[in-house]
């Protein structure tokens, strides 16, 4: 018995050094999208039962490392990186269901919206963006993704499923920061905040940036904190090369990034290095390719890895422990809200977006919905949320660090075109948030075709059913004169013009998930100037004039998830409007009036209902199919003459160019129209757009010999228009080169180039 005991003791002593040498650390470098290579390496190690006892990373390596540290398998990492949510995080786009259209103002053609803070009597501080990616998605996503793991480990990264470290950079004190404790989401967010791309966050009153600035491969951190006996390293980055003239990125990298030692001694472990010259920072669509490269490299070195690491951990056992760990994470149930950066009145407004009565519990979906609602109307420029776990109560607290937007804004924009539609847009605004959200905007456009000045006041009440009130006063003129048609033989200019002044009160309520119900009441004074003959003496003749004093009310339902103000390729826009108007028409003939018409006055009352929808569907990664339908029914009577009738008829103008034209062929009191839009996407910035539309009046409006209007035979006329354009979408506007054709007038072709946005303010009759 004693002899047997000694034999077992000897065997244990012989195996003890090997057992003690089996603690394995995995170190992942930064490198943007190239870091997806790390997932393939992790998969290969797990499939071969190689243990991973500690993990550390920088930047993208911190993201992959943190996911593994809190119990994500390689399959789950891939699923996350492929998800639409992940793309929204790194692009800053808001998913359609969270856009909260209820709080959106009508889009304006601004290039820039400069916010100002007035402090003291003579200090003006414009706020200029310092990052390419809007942090709106990332701020919330990092709370949702990492909050439960932070709660489970109680802020100590040693207590995660796998002990974890990442590195950030304190550029003020010129030193790396090793993130060992605190909020896991903050640690990872800090580690990957590359300057000028992602917005940095503040930790302990210091702005922290991407850890790759000082340490892009934290093998030394793993040594110092965990003392593993062997390290496996994955390096997908390199030190900045010599800066090149004309290459801004290489110059920035050399100014920002310090050299990192990407090696470890052979006795300490194994490093797998990858050289990529054609993978950009945000090329996350190349996941399969990069994953496979990492996987194949790790498999090719597996014999060497197994020769160095004798300990094995069954992958099924690891997966079971993962499930147990993830199952024990606390559920997201919130109760208390703590707000920093807002006064008591503003805090009361903010809290109402999350729950009805203070003290109620709410879910993570409620928190997400309230977060996006608060950011929808731009009263708050940023919210940094944290989920803080109260272990005594078993509930989370929602901590919000908010930045109230500056009160004053100046907007500059417009449209530059090879046609006559050049516009300058200017706007100033004031907004204030306390118990209510209030905004006043004075803006307008100046140009040859369209001129407008509009004053809008708005107040939003955070009642149980949120309510928005708008008061609008507007003056605008639209001169349809056009003279530049490069390929048209129809060179008769359109000399019609419209002016309108109106005051309108609007009340809006949220409707369904992402729509708005709108009720309006207003008064408008509309004037149309026109000629009824083709022979005009410009020195002596005066235009005919029809003016309208109208009272009107409307009920409308609107919804939009379009991804841009113009030339959309994703989402939809939908409207259903019922309007009723009553008033009087006054006609004053000009010097060239038809058959020496006399002044005339008549009462007018009519109802009109309109519906329109456009939608875009992704058929393949490069092809989108868009479509639209539009219909109008109006009981409007004819005006004094045919031309006046057509000036007031409903118009079908689906393209930017068609909105500038007076084209009687595409006007009617009742019509149906439809269009199809095949779109070839070269990238998110460039696409080729084709559009074909058909227009059919239910009852076409015709002209008799006395220039009076009358209805023709139902569905007896059909018109079409088509356009092809190459579009470049930039953050501040669009550049579009187009060629279009109209069925009427005959041989009507137009070609042109536009830069900016061609958008118009509210109209009295929508």
Short mmCIF file of N, CA and C in Angstrom, two decimals, residues 588-708:
data_model
loop_
_atom_site.label_atom_id
_atom_site.label_comp_id
_atom_site.label_asym_id
_atom_site.label_seq_id
_atom_site.Cartn_x
_atom_site.Cartn_y
_atom_site.Cartn_z
N UNK A 588 -59.18 88.60 -62.43
CA UNK A 588 -58.93 89.90 -63.03
C UNK A 588 -58.21 89.68 -64.35
N UNK A 589 -58.85 90.02 -65.46
CA UNK A 589 -58.21 89.76 -66.76
C UNK A 589 -57.03 90.69 -67.00
N UNK A 590 -56.08 90.21 -67.79
CA UNK A 590 -54.96 91.03 -68.21
C UNK A 590 -55.27 91.71 -69.53
N UNK A 591 -54.27 92.39 -70.05
CA UNK A 591 -54.48 93.14 -71.29
C UNK A 591 -54.61 92.21 -72.49
N UNK A 592 -54.16 90.96 -72.36
CA UNK A 592 -54.28 90.01 -73.47
C UNK A 592 -55.26 88.90 -73.12
N UNK A 593 -56.26 89.24 -72.31
CA UNK A 593 -57.22 88.23 -71.89
C UNK A 593 -57.96 87.63 -73.09
N UNK A 594 -58.37 86.38 -72.92
CA UNK A 594 -59.01 85.65 -74.00
C UNK A 594 -60.44 86.17 -74.21
N UNK A 595 -60.79 86.62 -75.41
CA UNK A 595 -62.12 87.13 -75.73
C UNK A 595 -62.55 88.26 -74.80
N UNK A 596 -61.61 89.08 -74.37
CA UNK A 596 -61.90 90.24 -73.54
C UNK A 596 -62.74 89.86 -72.32
N UNK A 597 -62.20 88.90 -71.54
CA UNK A 597 -62.89 88.46 -70.33
C UNK A 597 -63.11 89.62 -69.37
N UNK A 598 -64.14 89.48 -68.54
CA UNK A 598 -64.47 90.49 -67.55
C UNK A 598 -64.08 90.01 -66.16
N UNK A 599 -63.89 90.94 -65.20
CA UNK A 599 -63.64 90.51 -63.82
C UNK A 599 -64.76 89.60 -63.34
N UNK A 600 -64.40 88.67 -62.45
CA UNK A 600 -65.36 87.64 -62.08
C UNK A 600 -65.06 87.20 -60.66
N UNK A 601 -66.10 86.86 -59.91
CA UNK A 601 -65.96 86.36 -58.54
C UNK A 601 -66.94 85.22 -58.34
N UNK A 602 -66.44 84.15 -57.67
CA UNK A 602 -67.32 83.03 -57.38
C UNK A 602 -66.89 82.34 -56.09
N UNK A 603 -67.88 81.69 -55.44
CA UNK A 603 -67.59 80.90 -54.25
C UNK A 603 -67.08 79.52 -54.66
N UNK A 604 -66.21 78.98 -53.82
CA UNK A 604 -65.65 77.65 -54.10
C UNK A 604 -65.61 76.86 -52.80
N UNK A 605 -66.08 75.63 -52.85
CA UNK A 605 -65.98 74.69 -51.74
C UNK A 605 -65.70 73.31 -52.33
N UNK A 606 -64.72 72.65 -51.79
CA UNK A 606 -64.43 71.32 -52.33
C UNK A 606 -63.74 70.44 -51.30
N UNK A 607 -63.80 69.17 -51.56
CA UNK A 607 -63.14 68.14 -50.77
C UNK A 607 -62.12 67.43 -51.64
N UNK A 608 -60.97 67.13 -51.06
CA UNK A 608 -60.03 66.32 -51.83
C UNK A 608 -59.33 65.33 -50.91
N UNK A 609 -59.08 64.16 -51.46
CA UNK A 609 -58.40 63.08 -50.75
C UNK A 609 -57.24 62.61 -51.62
N UNK A 610 -56.07 62.49 -51.01
CA UNK A 610 -54.89 62.05 -51.76
C UNK A 610 -54.16 60.96 -50.98
N UNK A 611 -53.55 60.09 -51.74
CA UNK A 611 -52.76 59.00 -51.15
C UNK A 611 -51.48 58.85 -51.98
N UNK A 612 -50.38 58.61 -51.28
CA UNK A 612 -49.12 58.38 -51.98
C UNK A 612 -48.21 57.49 -51.17
N UNK A 613 -47.48 56.65 -51.84
CA UNK A 613 -46.48 55.81 -51.17
C UNK A 613 -45.34 55.52 -52.12
N UNK A 614 -44.12 55.59 -51.59
CA UNK A 614 -42.95 55.10 -52.31
C UNK A 614 -42.19 54.17 -51.37
N UNK A 615 -41.63 53.12 -51.93
CA UNK A 615 -40.98 52.11 -51.11
C UNK A 615 -39.80 51.52 -51.87
N UNK A 616 -38.79 51.09 -51.11
CA UNK A 616 -37.57 50.54 -51.71
C UNK A 616 -37.27 49.18 -51.07
N UNK A 617 -36.94 48.21 -51.92
CA UNK A 617 -36.70 46.84 -51.47
C UNK A 617 -35.36 46.35 -52.01
N UNK A 618 -34.53 45.86 -51.12
CA UNK A 618 -33.22 45.34 -51.53
C UNK A 618 -33.39 43.94 -52.10
N UNK A 619 -33.11 43.79 -53.39
CA UNK A 619 -33.24 42.50 -54.06
C UNK A 619 -31.95 41.70 -53.93
N UNK A 620 -30.83 42.39 -53.99
CA UNK A 620 -29.51 41.77 -53.85
C UNK A 620 -28.58 42.82 -53.25
N UNK A 621 -27.35 42.45 -52.89
CA UNK A 621 -26.44 43.44 -52.31
C UNK A 621 -26.20 44.66 -53.20
N UNK A 622 -26.42 44.51 -54.51
CA UNK A 622 -26.14 45.63 -55.42
C UNK A 622 -27.38 46.19 -56.12
N UNK A 623 -28.52 45.56 -55.92
CA UNK A 623 -29.71 45.97 -56.67
C UNK A 623 -30.87 46.24 -55.74
N UNK A 624 -31.48 47.40 -55.92
CA UNK A 624 -32.68 47.78 -55.16
C UNK A 624 -33.80 48.09 -56.15
N UNK A 625 -34.99 47.65 -55.82
CA UNK A 625 -36.15 47.95 -56.65
C UNK A 625 -37.08 48.85 -55.85
N UNK A 626 -37.31 50.04 -56.40
CA UNK A 626 -38.23 50.97 -55.78
C UNK A 626 -39.51 51.10 -56.60
N UNK A 627 -40.57 51.50 -55.94
CA UNK A 627 -41.84 51.73 -56.64
C UNK A 627 -42.60 52.83 -55.93
N UNK A 628 -43.56 53.38 -56.62
CA UNK A 628 -44.40 54.40 -56.01
C UNK A 628 -45.78 54.39 -56.64
N UNK A 629 -46.77 54.79 -55.86
CA UNK A 629 -48.13 54.99 -56.36
C UNK A 629 -48.63 56.31 -55.80
N UNK A 630 -49.51 56.96 -56.54
CA UNK A 630 -50.10 58.21 -56.09
C UNK A 630 -51.49 58.33 -56.71
N UNK A 631 -52.42 58.82 -55.90
CA UNK A 631 -53.79 58.99 -56.38
C UNK A 631 -54.38 60.24 -55.75
N UNK A 632 -55.24 60.92 -56.52
CA UNK A 632 -55.90 62.14 -56.04
C UNK A 632 -57.34 62.14 -56.51
N UNK A 633 -58.23 62.48 -55.57
CA UNK A 633 -59.61 62.77 -55.93
C UNK A 633 -59.96 64.14 -55.38
N UNK A 634 -60.47 65.03 -56.22
CA UNK A 634 -60.87 66.37 -55.80
C UNK A 634 -62.21 66.70 -56.43
N UNK A 635 -63.11 67.26 -55.61
CA UNK A 635 -64.42 67.70 -56.13
C UNK A 635 -64.40 69.16 -56.55
N UNK A 636 -63.23 69.70 -56.76
CA UNK A 636 -63.07 71.11 -57.11
C UNK A 636 -63.76 71.45 -58.43
N UNK A 637 -64.50 72.57 -58.45
CA UNK A 637 -65.12 73.04 -59.68
C UNK A 637 -64.09 73.73 -60.56
N UNK A 638 -64.46 73.93 -61.82
CA UNK A 638 -63.56 74.62 -62.73
C UNK A 638 -63.44 76.09 -62.33
N UNK A 639 -62.28 76.66 -62.60
CA UNK A 639 -62.08 78.10 -62.39
C UNK A 639 -62.58 78.87 -63.60
N UNK A 640 -62.31 80.17 -63.62
CA UNK A 640 -62.86 81.06 -64.64
C UNK A 640 -62.53 80.60 -66.05
N UNK A 641 -61.35 80.07 -66.26
CA UNK A 641 -60.92 79.67 -67.59
C UNK A 641 -60.06 78.42 -67.48
N UNK A 642 -59.68 77.88 -68.61
CA UNK A 642 -58.93 76.63 -68.65
C UNK A 642 -57.58 76.76 -67.96
N UNK A 643 -56.85 77.85 -68.26
CA UNK A 643 -55.51 78.00 -67.69
C UNK A 643 -55.57 78.13 -66.17
N UNK A 644 -56.53 78.91 -65.67
CA UNK A 644 -56.68 79.05 -64.21
C UNK A 644 -57.03 77.70 -63.58
N UNK A 645 -57.87 76.94 -64.28
CA UNK A 645 -58.24 75.61 -63.77
C UNK A 645 -57.02 74.71 -63.65
N UNK A 646 -56.18 74.71 -64.69
CA UNK A 646 -54.99 73.85 -64.67
C UNK A 646 -53.96 74.32 -63.65
N UNK A 647 -53.88 75.61 -63.42
CA UNK A 647 -52.96 76.12 -62.40
C UNK A 647 -53.31 75.62 -61.00
N UNK A 648 -54.63 75.41 -60.75
CA UNK A 648 -55.08 74.97 -59.43
C UNK A 648 -55.29 73.45 -59.36
N UNK A 649 -55.13 72.75 -60.46
CA UNK A 649 -55.34 71.30 -60.45
C UNK A 649 -54.19 70.60 -59.71
N UNK A 650 -54.48 69.39 -59.27
CA UNK A 650 -53.43 68.60 -58.63
C UNK A 650 -52.35 68.24 -59.63
N UNK A 651 -51.10 68.18 -59.17
CA UNK A 651 -49.97 67.90 -60.08
C UNK A 651 -49.25 66.63 -59.67
N UNK A 652 -48.76 65.93 -60.65
CA UNK A 652 -47.94 64.74 -60.43
C UNK A 652 -46.51 65.10 -60.80
N UNK A 653 -45.64 65.16 -59.79
CA UNK A 653 -44.25 65.59 -60.02
C UNK A 653 -43.32 64.76 -59.14
N UNK A 654 -43.04 63.52 -59.56
CA UNK A 654 -42.28 62.60 -58.70
C UNK A 654 -40.78 62.82 -58.68
N UNK A 655 -40.23 63.56 -59.64
CA UNK A 655 -38.78 63.77 -59.70
C UNK A 655 -38.45 65.21 -59.35
N UNK A 656 -37.23 65.48 -58.90
CA UNK A 656 -36.86 66.86 -58.60
C UNK A 656 -37.06 67.80 -59.78
N UNK A 657 -36.72 67.36 -60.99
CA UNK A 657 -36.86 68.22 -62.15
C UNK A 657 -38.32 68.53 -62.45
N UNK A 658 -39.20 67.53 -62.31
CA UNK A 658 -40.62 67.75 -62.64
C UNK A 658 -41.28 68.72 -61.67
N UNK A 659 -40.74 68.87 -60.47
CA UNK A 659 -41.31 69.83 -59.52
C UNK A 659 -41.06 71.28 -59.94
N UNK A 660 -40.12 71.49 -60.85
CA UNK A 660 -39.80 72.85 -61.29
C UNK A 660 -40.63 73.28 -62.49
N UNK A 661 -41.30 72.34 -63.13
CA UNK A 661 -41.95 72.61 -64.41
C UNK A 661 -43.45 72.85 -64.23
N UNK A 662 -44.00 73.73 -65.08
CA UNK A 662 -45.45 73.77 -65.25
C UNK A 662 -45.76 72.95 -66.49
N UNK A 663 -46.35 71.78 -66.27
CA UNK A 663 -46.64 70.88 -67.39
C UNK A 663 -48.10 70.44 -67.26
N UNK A 664 -48.97 71.04 -68.06
CA UNK A 664 -50.40 70.77 -67.97
C UNK A 664 -50.74 69.32 -68.24
N UNK A 665 -49.87 68.60 -68.95
CA UNK A 665 -50.15 67.20 -69.26
C UNK A 665 -50.17 66.32 -68.02
N UNK A 666 -49.51 66.77 -66.94
CA UNK A 666 -49.43 65.98 -65.71
C UNK A 666 -50.21 66.64 -64.58
N UNK A 667 -51.32 67.29 -64.93
CA UNK A 667 -52.19 67.92 -63.95
C UNK A 667 -53.64 67.47 -64.18
N UNK A 668 -54.35 67.25 -63.06
CA UNK A 668 -55.75 66.86 -63.14
C UNK A 668 -56.37 66.97 -61.75
N UNK A 669 -57.67 67.05 -61.70
CA UNK A 669 -58.37 67.06 -60.42
C UNK A 669 -58.54 65.66 -59.84
N UNK A 670 -58.53 64.67 -60.70
CA UNK A 670 -58.57 63.27 -60.26
C UNK A 670 -57.59 62.49 -61.13
N UNK A 671 -56.71 61.76 -60.51
CA UNK A 671 -55.77 60.98 -61.30
C UNK A 671 -55.23 59.81 -60.49
N UNK A 672 -54.65 58.86 -61.21
CA UNK A 672 -53.87 57.77 -60.62
C UNK A 672 -52.52 57.75 -61.33
N UNK A 673 -51.48 57.39 -60.60
CA UNK A 673 -50.13 57.36 -61.18
C UNK A 673 -49.32 56.29 -60.46
N UNK A 674 -48.33 55.80 -61.14
CA UNK A 674 -47.46 54.77 -60.56
C UNK A 674 -46.10 54.85 -61.23
N UNK A 675 -45.11 54.30 -60.55
CA UNK A 675 -43.76 54.31 -61.10
C UNK A 675 -42.93 53.17 -60.56
N UNK A 676 -41.87 52.84 -61.28
CA UNK A 676 -40.94 51.80 -60.88
C UNK A 676 -39.53 52.38 -60.95
N UNK A 677 -38.66 51.97 -60.01
CA UNK A 677 -37.33 52.58 -59.90
C UNK A 677 -36.27 51.50 -59.68
N UNK A 678 -35.76 50.89 -60.72
CA UNK A 678 -34.60 49.99 -60.56
C UNK A 678 -33.34 50.81 -60.24
N UNK A 679 -32.61 50.39 -59.22
CA UNK A 679 -31.44 51.14 -58.75
C UNK A 679 -30.27 50.17 -58.61
N UNK A 680 -29.16 50.50 -59.25
CA UNK A 680 -27.93 49.72 -59.12
C UNK A 680 -26.98 50.47 -58.19
N UNK A 681 -26.64 49.83 -57.08
CA UNK A 681 -25.79 50.45 -56.06
C UNK A 681 -24.35 50.04 -56.27
N UNK A 682 -23.50 51.00 -56.59
CA UNK A 682 -22.08 50.72 -56.67
C UNK A 682 -21.46 50.70 -55.28
N UNK A 683 -21.98 51.53 -54.39
CA UNK A 683 -21.56 51.61 -52.99
C UNK A 683 -22.64 52.39 -52.26
N UNK A 684 -22.44 52.61 -50.96
CA UNK A 684 -23.40 53.43 -50.21
C UNK A 684 -23.38 54.87 -50.70
N UNK A 685 -22.30 55.27 -51.37
CA UNK A 685 -22.19 56.65 -51.84
C UNK A 685 -22.71 56.82 -53.26
N UNK A 686 -22.43 55.88 -54.16
CA UNK A 686 -22.77 56.03 -55.57
C UNK A 686 -23.84 55.02 -55.98
N UNK A 687 -24.80 55.48 -56.80
CA UNK A 687 -25.73 54.54 -57.41
C UNK A 687 -26.24 55.09 -58.74
N UNK A 688 -26.68 54.17 -59.59
CA UNK A 688 -27.30 54.50 -60.87
C UNK A 688 -28.80 54.28 -60.71
N UNK A 689 -29.56 55.31 -61.03
CA UNK A 689 -30.99 55.32 -60.73
C UNK A 689 -31.77 55.45 -62.02
N UNK A 690 -32.70 54.56 -62.26
CA UNK A 690 -33.61 54.68 -63.39
C UNK A 690 -35.03 54.78 -62.84
N UNK A 691 -35.85 55.64 -63.47
CA UNK A 691 -37.20 55.86 -62.99
C UNK A 691 -38.13 55.99 -64.19
N UNK A 692 -39.24 55.28 -64.13
CA UNK A 692 -40.25 55.34 -65.19
C UNK A 692 -41.62 55.47 -64.54
N UNK A 693 -42.40 56.50 -64.95
CA UNK A 693 -43.68 56.79 -64.32
C UNK A 693 -44.77 56.88 -65.38
N UNK A 694 -45.95 56.41 -65.00
CA UNK A 694 -47.13 56.57 -65.82
C UNK A 694 -48.18 57.39 -65.08
N UNK A 695 -48.89 58.25 -65.83
CA UNK A 695 -49.88 59.16 -65.25
C UNK A 695 -51.16 59.08 -66.06
N UNK A 696 -52.28 58.86 -65.37
CA UNK A 696 -53.56 58.76 -66.07
C UNK A 696 -54.63 59.56 -65.32
N UNK A 697 -55.10 60.66 -65.92
CA UNK A 697 -56.23 61.37 -65.32
C UNK A 697 -57.49 60.50 -65.37
N UNK A 698 -58.24 60.49 -64.30
CA UNK A 698 -59.52 59.78 -64.34
C UNK A 698 -60.46 60.49 -65.30
N UNK A 699 -60.55 61.81 -65.15
CA UNK A 699 -61.26 62.65 -66.11
C UNK A 699 -60.31 63.75 -66.56
N UNK A 700 -59.70 63.63 -67.74
CA UNK A 700 -58.77 64.67 -68.20
C UNK A 700 -59.49 66.01 -68.39
N UNK A 701 -58.82 67.08 -68.05
CA UNK A 701 -59.38 68.43 -68.22
C UNK A 701 -59.00 68.93 -69.61
N UNK A 702 -60.01 69.26 -70.40
CA UNK A 702 -59.78 69.71 -71.78
C UNK A 702 -60.21 71.17 -71.93
N UNK A 703 -59.84 71.75 -73.07
CA UNK A 703 -60.09 73.17 -73.33
C UNK A 703 -60.94 73.32 -74.58
N UNK A 704 -62.03 74.14 -74.49
CA UNK A 704 -62.85 74.37 -75.68
C UNK A 704 -62.36 75.61 -76.42
N UNK A 705 -63.08 76.03 -77.42
CA UNK A 705 -62.65 77.14 -78.26
C UNK A 705 -62.67 78.47 -77.51
N UNK A 706 -63.46 78.58 -76.48
CA UNK A 706 -63.50 79.82 -75.68
C UNK A 706 -62.55 79.77 -74.48
N UNK A 707 -61.67 78.80 -74.49
CA UNK A 707 -60.68 78.63 -73.42
C UNK A 707 -61.34 78.30 -72.07
N UNK A 708 -62.46 77.62 -72.13
CA UNK A 708 -63.10 77.13 -70.92
C UNK A 708 -62.74 75.66 -70.72
#
